[in-house]
Backbone as a printed PyTorch tensor [residue, N CA C, xyz], in Angstrom:
tensor([[[ -7.4420,  26.9870, -35.1090],
         [ -8.8500,  27.1420, -34.8240],
         [ -9.0990,  28.5850, -34.4050]],

        [[-10.1330,  29.2110, -34.9440],
         [-10.5060,  30.5800, -34.6160],
         [-11.9360,  30.5680, -34.1020]],

        [[-12.1810,  31.2330, -33.0040],
         [-13.5240,  31.3080, -32.4420],
         [-14.2140,  32.5280, -33.0220]],

        [[-15.3870,  32.3490, -33.5560],
         [-16.1290,  33.4510, -34.1480],
         [-16.5770,  34.4240, -33.0690]],

        [[-16.4180,  35.7080, -33.3500],
         [-16.7800,  36.7320, -32.3790],
         [-18.2100,  37.2200, -32.5640]],

        [[-18.8390,  36.8790, -33.6750],
         [-20.1550,  37.4290, -33.9730],
         [-21.2730,  36.4930, -33.5100]],

        [[-21.0620,  35.2210, -33.6170],
         [-22.1120,  34.2650, -33.2760],
         [-22.3790,  34.2580, -31.7790]],

        [[-23.6040,  33.8930, -31.4230],
         [-23.9500,  33.8330, -30.0020],
         [-23.2400,  32.6740, -29.3170]],

        [[-23.0190,  31.5880, -30.0540],
         [-22.2160,  30.4860, -29.5280],
         [-20.9520,  30.4000, -30.3690]],

        [[-19.8080,  30.0960, -29.7560],
         [-18.5630,  30.0460, -30.5190],
         [-18.6250,  29.0130, -31.6310]],

        [[-18.1390,  29.3930, -32.7950],
         [-18.0570,  28.4940, -33.9300],
         [-16.6000,  28.3910, -34.3470]],

        [[-16.2110,  27.2370, -34.8110],
         [-14.8390,  27.0350, -35.2560],
         [-14.7890,  27.2710, -36.7560]],

        [[-13.8990,  28.1470, -37.1720],
         [-13.7160,  28.4480, -38.5850],
         [-12.4210,  27.7660, -39.0120]],

        [[-12.5150,  26.8280, -39.9620],
         [-11.3450,  26.0570, -40.3700],
         [-10.7230,  26.6410, -41.6300]],

        [[ -9.5060,  26.1960, -41.9230],
         [ -8.7570,  26.5580, -43.1240],
         [ -8.4920,  28.0560, -43.2090]],

        [[ -8.1100,  28.6540, -42.1140],
         [ -7.7490,  30.0690, -42.1000],
         [ -6.2680,  30.2040, -42.4440]],

        [[ -5.8690,  31.2400, -43.2090],
         [ -4.4620,  31.3960, -43.5770],
         [ -3.5860,  31.8610, -42.4180]],

        [[ -4.1700,  32.3700, -41.3620],
         [ -3.4110,  32.9040, -40.2410],
         [ -3.2870,  31.8530, -39.1430]],

        [[ -2.3090,  32.0190, -38.2500],
         [ -2.1930,  31.0770, -37.1330],
         [ -3.4080,  31.1660, -36.2170]],

        [[ -3.6360,  30.1560, -35.4000],
         [ -4.8100,  30.1560, -34.5190],
         [ -4.8200,  31.3420, -33.5700]],

        [[ -5.9600,  32.0060, -33.4940],
         [ -6.1500,  33.1380, -32.5920],
         [ -7.5270,  32.9870, -31.9680]],

        [[ -7.6180,  33.1690, -30.6730],
         [ -8.9080,  33.1160, -30.0040],
         [ -9.4390,  34.5270, -29.8540]],

        [[-10.5910,  34.8130, -30.4220],
         [-11.1970,  36.1400, -30.3710],
         [-12.5110,  36.0460, -29.6080]],

        [[-12.6830,  36.8940, -28.6510],
         [-13.9370,  36.9610, -27.9070],
         [-14.5130,  38.3450, -28.1220]],

        [[-15.7660,  38.4240, -28.5440],
         [-16.3680,  39.7210, -28.8220],
         [-16.6030,  40.4590, -27.5170]],

        [[-16.0010,  41.6380, -27.4150],
         [-16.1410,  42.4250, -26.1930],
         [-16.6880,  43.8100, -26.4700]],

        [[-17.0040,  44.1180, -27.7060],
         [-17.5040,  45.4470, -28.0120],
         [-16.3920,  46.4570, -28.1770]],

        [[-15.1550,  46.0160, -28.2250],
         [-14.0180,  46.9220, -28.3430],
         [-13.1150,  46.5110, -29.4840]],

        [[-11.8740,  46.9020, -29.3940],
         [-10.8900,  46.6000, -30.4180],
         [-10.0320,  45.4360, -29.9630]],

        [[ -9.4340,  44.7460, -30.9220],
         [ -8.5060,  43.6820, -30.5870],
         [ -7.1160,  44.1680, -30.9620]],

        [[ -6.2560,  44.3000, -29.9700],
         [ -4.9100,  44.8200, -30.1680],
         [ -3.9220,  43.7790, -29.6770]],

        [[ -3.0750,  43.2850, -30.5810],
         [ -2.0580,  42.2940, -30.2390],
         [ -2.6490,  41.1190, -29.4610]],

        [[ -3.7960,  40.6440, -29.9160],
         [ -4.4020,  39.4900, -29.2880],
         [ -5.1850,  39.7810, -28.0210]],

        [[ -5.2100,  41.0320, -27.5730],
         [ -5.9530,  41.3760, -26.3620],
         [ -7.1120,  42.2810, -26.7400]],

        [[ -8.2320,  42.0960, -26.1040],
         [ -9.3980,  42.9210, -26.3800],
         [ -9.3920,  44.1350, -25.4630]],

        [[ -9.6530,  45.3050, -26.0580],
         [ -9.7370,  46.5380, -25.2800],
         [-11.1800,  47.0070, -25.2890]],

        [[-11.7790,  47.1360, -24.1340],
         [-13.1340,  47.6470, -24.0390],
         [-13.0910,  49.1620, -24.0830]],

        [[-14.0120,  49.7400, -24.8070],
         [-14.1460,  51.1860, -24.8440],
         [-15.3610,  51.5600, -24.0110]],

        [[-15.2560,  52.6480, -23.2830],
         [-16.3670,  53.1360, -22.4670],
         [-16.7600,  54.5210, -22.9610]],

        [[-17.9560,  54.9530, -22.6080],
         [-18.3920,  56.2900, -22.9960],
         [-17.6190,  57.3350, -22.1970]],

        [[-17.6330,  58.5660, -22.6920],
         [-16.9430,  59.6490, -21.9830],
         [-17.5120,  59.8480, -20.5860]],

        [[-18.8220,  59.7250, -20.4640],
         [-19.4550,  59.9260, -19.1550],
         [-18.9640,  58.8800, -18.1540]],

        [[-18.8750,  57.6260, -18.5950],
         [-18.3660,  56.5590, -17.7290],
         [-16.9030,  56.7930, -17.3910]],

        [[-16.1110,  57.2100, -18.3830],
         [-14.6940,  57.5000, -18.1470],
         [-14.5380,  58.6170, -17.1250]],

        [[-15.3780,  59.6450, -17.2290],
         [-15.3220,  60.7390, -16.2630],
         [-15.6090,  60.2660, -14.8480]],

        [[-16.5680,  59.3470, -14.7130],
         [-16.8830,  58.8020, -13.3830],
         [-15.7530,  57.9230, -12.8570]],

        [[-15.0630,  57.2130, -13.7680],
         [-13.9430,  56.3680, -13.3480],
         [-12.7430,  57.2010, -12.8940]],

        [[-12.4510,  58.2700, -13.6380],
         [-11.2630,  59.0770, -13.3410],
         [-11.4990,  60.0720, -12.2150]],

        [[-12.7070,  60.5920, -12.1140],
         [-13.0500,  61.6010, -11.1040],
         [-14.2840,  61.1290, -10.3350]],

        [[-14.1360,  60.1440,  -9.4510],
         [-15.3220,  59.5640,  -8.7950],
         [-16.0540,  60.5240,  -7.8650]],

        [[-15.3530,  61.4650,  -7.2390],
         [-16.0180,  62.3570,  -6.2900],
         [-16.8100,  63.4590,  -6.9760]],

        [[-16.2870,  64.0170,  -8.0640],
         [-16.9630,  65.1130,  -8.7580],
         [-16.6080,  65.0540, -10.2470]],

        [[-17.2890,  64.2100, -11.0390],
         [-16.9400,  64.0940, -12.4530],
         [-17.2930,  65.3580, -13.2370]],

        [[-16.4900,  65.6920, -14.2620],
         [-16.8080,  66.8490, -15.1080],
         [-18.1080,  66.6190, -15.8750]],

        [[-18.7120,  67.7080, -16.3100],
         [-19.9530,  67.5940, -17.0840],
         [-19.6470,  66.9770, -18.4440]],

        [[-20.6740,  66.4710, -19.0930],
         [-20.4980,  65.8330, -20.3910],
         [-20.0080,  66.8330, -21.4330]],

        [[-20.4210,  68.0960, -21.3280],
         [-19.9470,  69.1030, -22.2860],
         [-18.4520,  69.3610, -22.1030]],

        [[-17.9780,  69.3590, -20.8580],
         [-16.5450,  69.5230, -20.6060],
         [-15.7720,  68.3330, -21.1550]],

        [[-16.2780,  67.1300, -20.9370],
         [-15.6100,  65.9330, -21.4420],
         [-15.5540,  65.9320, -22.9660]],

        [[-16.6390,  66.3630, -23.6240],
         [-16.6400,  66.4420, -25.0890],
         [-15.6480,  67.4860, -25.5850]],

        [[-15.5540,  68.6150, -24.8870],
         [-14.5880,  69.6510, -25.2570],
         [-13.1630,  69.1160, -25.1240]],

        [[-12.8900,  68.3990, -24.0390],
         [-11.5650,  67.7960, -23.8650],
         [-11.2620,  66.8300, -25.0110]],

        [[-12.2620,  66.0510, -25.4260],
         [-12.0670,  65.0930, -26.5200],
         [-11.7810,  65.8180, -27.8340]],

        [[-12.5380,  66.8810, -28.1280],
         [-12.3270,  67.6370, -29.3650],
         [-10.9780,  68.3360, -29.3880]],

        [[-10.5490,  68.8610, -28.2310],
         [ -9.2960,  69.6160, -28.1560],
         [ -8.0700,  68.7280, -28.0300]],

        [[ -8.2530,  67.4270, -27.8820],
         [ -7.1080,  66.5280, -27.7700],
         [ -6.4890,  66.5000, -26.3870]],

        [[ -7.2710,  66.7840, -25.3500],
         [ -6.7480,  66.7830, -23.9820],
         [ -6.8170,  65.4120, -23.3290]],

        [[ -7.3400,  64.4090, -24.0150],
         [ -7.4130,  63.0550, -23.4770],
         [ -6.5280,  62.1700, -24.3430]],

        [[ -5.6440,  61.3920, -23.6770],
         [ -4.7480,  60.5050, -24.4070],
         [ -4.8630,  59.1020, -23.8530]],

        [[ -4.9910,  58.0930, -24.6860],
         [ -5.1650,  58.1300, -26.1280],
         [ -6.5010,  58.7610, -26.5090]],

        [[ -6.5200,  59.3340, -27.6900],
         [ -7.6660,  60.1250, -28.1290],
         [ -8.9430,  59.2840, -28.1960]],

        [[-10.0540,  59.8350, -27.7290],
         [-11.3440,  59.1360, -27.8430],
         [-11.7680,  59.0070, -29.3030]],

        [[-12.5410,  57.9840, -29.5860],
         [-13.0530,  57.7520, -30.9340],
         [-14.5240,  58.1370, -30.9720]],

        [[-14.9170,  58.7700, -32.0560],
         [-16.3120,  59.1570, -32.2280],
         [-17.0610,  57.9900, -32.8640]],

        [[-17.9850,  57.4050, -32.1250],
         [-18.8250,  56.3090, -32.6120],
         [-20.2410,  56.8530, -32.7110]],

        [[-20.6560,  57.1750, -33.9340],
         [-21.9740,  57.7840, -34.1080],
         [-21.9690,  59.1880, -33.5320]],

        [[-22.7820,  59.4110, -32.5110],
         [-22.8360,  60.7330, -31.8760],
         [-22.1850,  60.7490, -30.5050]],

        [[-21.5730,  59.6570, -30.1070],
         [-20.9470,  59.6220, -28.7820],
         [-19.4800,  59.2220, -28.8980]],

        [[-18.6940,  59.7370, -27.9860],
         [-17.2790,  59.4040, -27.9360],
         [-17.0820,  58.1560, -27.0920]],

        [[-16.1510,  57.3060, -27.5180],
         [-15.7370,  56.1260, -26.7580],
         [-14.2500,  56.2580, -26.4820]],

        [[-13.8500,  55.8840, -25.2780],
         [-12.4630,  56.0650, -24.8640],
         [-12.0010,  54.8300, -24.0920]],

        [[-10.7030,  54.5820, -24.1250],
         [-10.0980,  53.4910, -23.3620],
         [-10.1640,  53.8560, -21.8810]],

        [[-10.5680,  52.9520, -20.9990],
         [-10.6870,  53.2990, -19.5730],
         [ -9.3790,  53.7750, -18.9470]],

        [[ -8.2330,  53.3510, -19.4730],
         [ -6.9420,  53.7430, -18.9120],
         [ -6.4530,  55.0920, -19.4390]],

        [[ -7.2380,  55.7580, -20.2820],
         [ -6.8350,  57.0540, -20.8290],
         [ -6.6920,  58.0720, -19.7080]],

        [[ -5.9150,  59.1150, -19.9750],
         [ -5.7060,  60.1390, -18.9560],
         [ -5.8200,  61.5220, -19.5670]],

        [[ -6.0300,  62.5060, -18.7140],
         [ -6.1970,  63.9000, -19.1140],
         [ -4.8290,  64.5680, -19.2260]],

        [[ -4.6330,  65.3420, -20.2860],
         [ -3.4080,  66.1080, -20.4760],
         [ -3.7410,  67.5640, -20.2270]],

        [[ -3.1140,  68.1500, -19.2260],
         [ -3.3320,  69.5570, -18.9060],
         [ -2.6210,  70.4080, -19.9520]],

        [[ -3.3450,  71.2260, -20.7340],
         [ -2.7030,  71.9980, -21.7970],
         [ -1.7340,  73.0500, -21.2720]],

        [[ -1.8780,  73.4830, -20.0300],
         [ -0.9600,  74.4800, -19.4810],
         [  0.3980,  73.8830, -19.1500]],

        [[  0.4700,  72.5730, -18.9660],
         [  1.7150,  71.9120, -18.5940],
         [  2.4960,  71.4240, -19.8060]],

        [[  1.8600,  71.3420, -20.9640],
         [  2.5100,  70.8080, -22.1460],
         [  3.3080,  71.9070, -22.8230]],

        [[  4.5750,  71.6170, -23.0940],
         [  5.4480,  72.5620, -23.7690],
         [  5.3730,  72.3080, -25.2730]],

        [[  5.4110,  73.3610, -26.0650],
         [  5.3140,  73.1980, -27.5080],
         [  6.6200,  72.7200, -28.1180]],

        [[  7.7350,  72.8680, -27.4200],
         [  9.0320,  72.4390, -27.9200],
         [  9.1870,  70.9400, -27.6960]],

        [[  9.5110,  70.2090, -28.7530],
         [  9.6030,  68.7540, -28.6470],
         [ 10.7080,  68.3210, -27.6940]],

        [[ 11.7350,  69.1520, -27.5210],
         [ 12.8440,  68.7540, -26.6540],
         [ 12.4580,  68.7810, -25.1870]],

        [[ 11.4020,  69.4960, -24.8240],
         [ 10.9940,  69.5830, -23.4270],
         [  9.7250,  68.8060, -23.1090]],

        [[  9.0670,  68.2720, -24.1300],
         [  7.7630,  67.6330, -23.9190],
         [  7.9110,  66.2230, -23.3610]],

        [[  7.3000,  65.9670, -22.2380],
         [  7.1900,  64.6320, -21.6570],
         [  5.6960,  64.3650, -21.5120]],

        [[  5.1100,  63.4610, -22.3250],
         [  3.6590,  63.3010, -22.3280],
         [  3.0540,  62.9130, -20.9880]],

        [[  3.7770,  62.1730, -20.1710],
         [  3.2000,  61.7880, -18.8840],
         [  3.7510,  62.6190, -17.7420]],

        [[  4.4980,  63.6670, -18.0470],
         [  4.9760,  64.5860, -17.0300],
         [  6.1890,  64.1090, -16.2630]],

        [[  6.8100,  63.0070, -16.6980],
         [  7.9590,  62.5070, -15.9420],
         [  9.1860,  63.3630, -16.2050]],

        [[ 10.0790,  63.3830, -15.2610],
         [ 11.3110,  64.1500, -15.3730],
         [ 12.4830,  63.1820, -15.4740]],

        [[ 13.6170,  63.6700, -15.9200],
         [ 14.8050,  62.8290, -15.9840],
         [ 15.2110,  62.5530, -17.4110]],

        [[ 15.8130,  61.4040, -17.6180],
         [ 16.3430,  61.0230, -18.9240],
         [ 15.2020,  60.8090, -19.9200]],

        [[ 15.4480,  61.2330, -21.1660],
         [ 14.4510,  61.0550, -22.2150],
         [ 14.3470,  59.5860, -22.6030]],

        [[ 13.1940,  59.2130, -23.1080],
         [ 12.9970,  57.8500, -23.5820],
         [ 13.7880,  57.6570, -24.8780]],

        [[ 14.0730,  56.4130, -25.2600],
         [ 14.7960,  56.1680, -26.5130],
         [ 14.0730,  56.7520, -27.7260]],

        [[ 12.7430,  56.6950, -27.7280],
         [ 11.9900,  57.2660, -28.8400],
         [ 12.1990,  58.7710, -28.9230]],

        [[ 12.1560,  59.4600, -27.7720],
         [ 12.3430,  60.9050, -27.7570],
         [ 13.7500,  61.2640, -28.2330]],

        [[ 14.7520,  60.4760, -27.8540],
         [ 16.1190,  60.7320, -28.3010],
         [ 16.2280,  60.5830, -29.8130]],

        [[ 15.5660,  59.5610, -30.3890],
         [ 15.5770,  59.3780, -31.8390],
         [ 14.8950,  60.5500, -32.5410]],

        [[ 13.7720,  61.0190, -31.9840],
         [ 13.0660,  62.1510, -32.5840],
         [ 13.9140,  63.4120, -32.5540]],

        [[ 14.5880,  63.6640, -31.4500],
         [ 15.4610,  64.8350, -31.3480],
         [ 16.5950,  64.7490, -32.3530]],

        [[ 17.2070,  63.5550, -32.4570],
         [ 18.3240,  63.3740, -33.3800],
         [ 17.8650,  63.5840, -34.8270]],

        [[ 16.6910,  63.0500, -35.1830],
         [ 16.1620,  63.2190, -36.5380],
         [ 15.8500,  64.6850, -36.8210]],

        [[ 15.3040,  65.4050, -35.8310],
         [ 14.9980,  66.8230, -36.0200],
         [ 16.2750,  67.6290, -36.2230]],

        [[ 17.3270,  67.3090, -35.4640],
         [ 18.6030,  68.0100, -35.6340],
         [ 19.1910,  67.7400, -37.0080]],

        [[ 19.0780,  66.4940, -37.4850],
         [ 19.6150,  66.1310, -38.7890],
         [ 18.8950,  66.9040, -39.8970]],

        [[ 17.5730,  67.0150, -39.7890],
         [ 16.7930,  67.7410, -40.7980],
         [ 17.1350,  69.2260, -40.7640]],

        [[ 17.2490,  69.7890, -39.5680],
         [ 17.5900,  71.2120, -39.4560],
         [ 18.9670,  71.5020, -40.0340]],

        [[ 19.9220,  70.5870, -39.8450],
         [ 21.2760,  70.8180, -40.3570],
         [ 21.3020,  70.7700, -41.8820]],

        [[ 20.3890,  70.0270, -42.5000],
         [ 20.3320,  69.9690, -43.9570],
         [ 19.8760,  71.2970, -44.5520]],

        [[ 19.0120,  72.0210, -43.8500],
         [ 18.4760,  73.2690, -44.3660],
         [ 19.2470,  74.4870, -43.8880]],

        [[ 20.2240,  74.3040, -43.0350],
         [ 20.9870,  75.4370, -42.5010],
         [ 22.0950,  75.8540, -43.4360]]])
């Protein structure tokens, strides 16, 4: 049984080829069965910086330059972003993949980062 997300009252859609999934329309995306609400940049700025939020032009510049992760989506003329997104300081990010830690943590590299380093070394050795 699948609940319709568009109708004002839930409707059951039968004979679907996929297993039963309950979908509730939330105005966002559905990722792995969970709905993610997107908020405007202005709302995100107020959530992240409640005492003194950046201006809307600064928030738009951050969105265009890729300083917010995960990246905001442009919906019409306004950007929408996941409320849990965070700001990436461009002065702290290293251009070398071996030193880059997206959340600024120190210590052992993640398994994904180790695989990326190993693949980069393998490619470089082929061209050397």
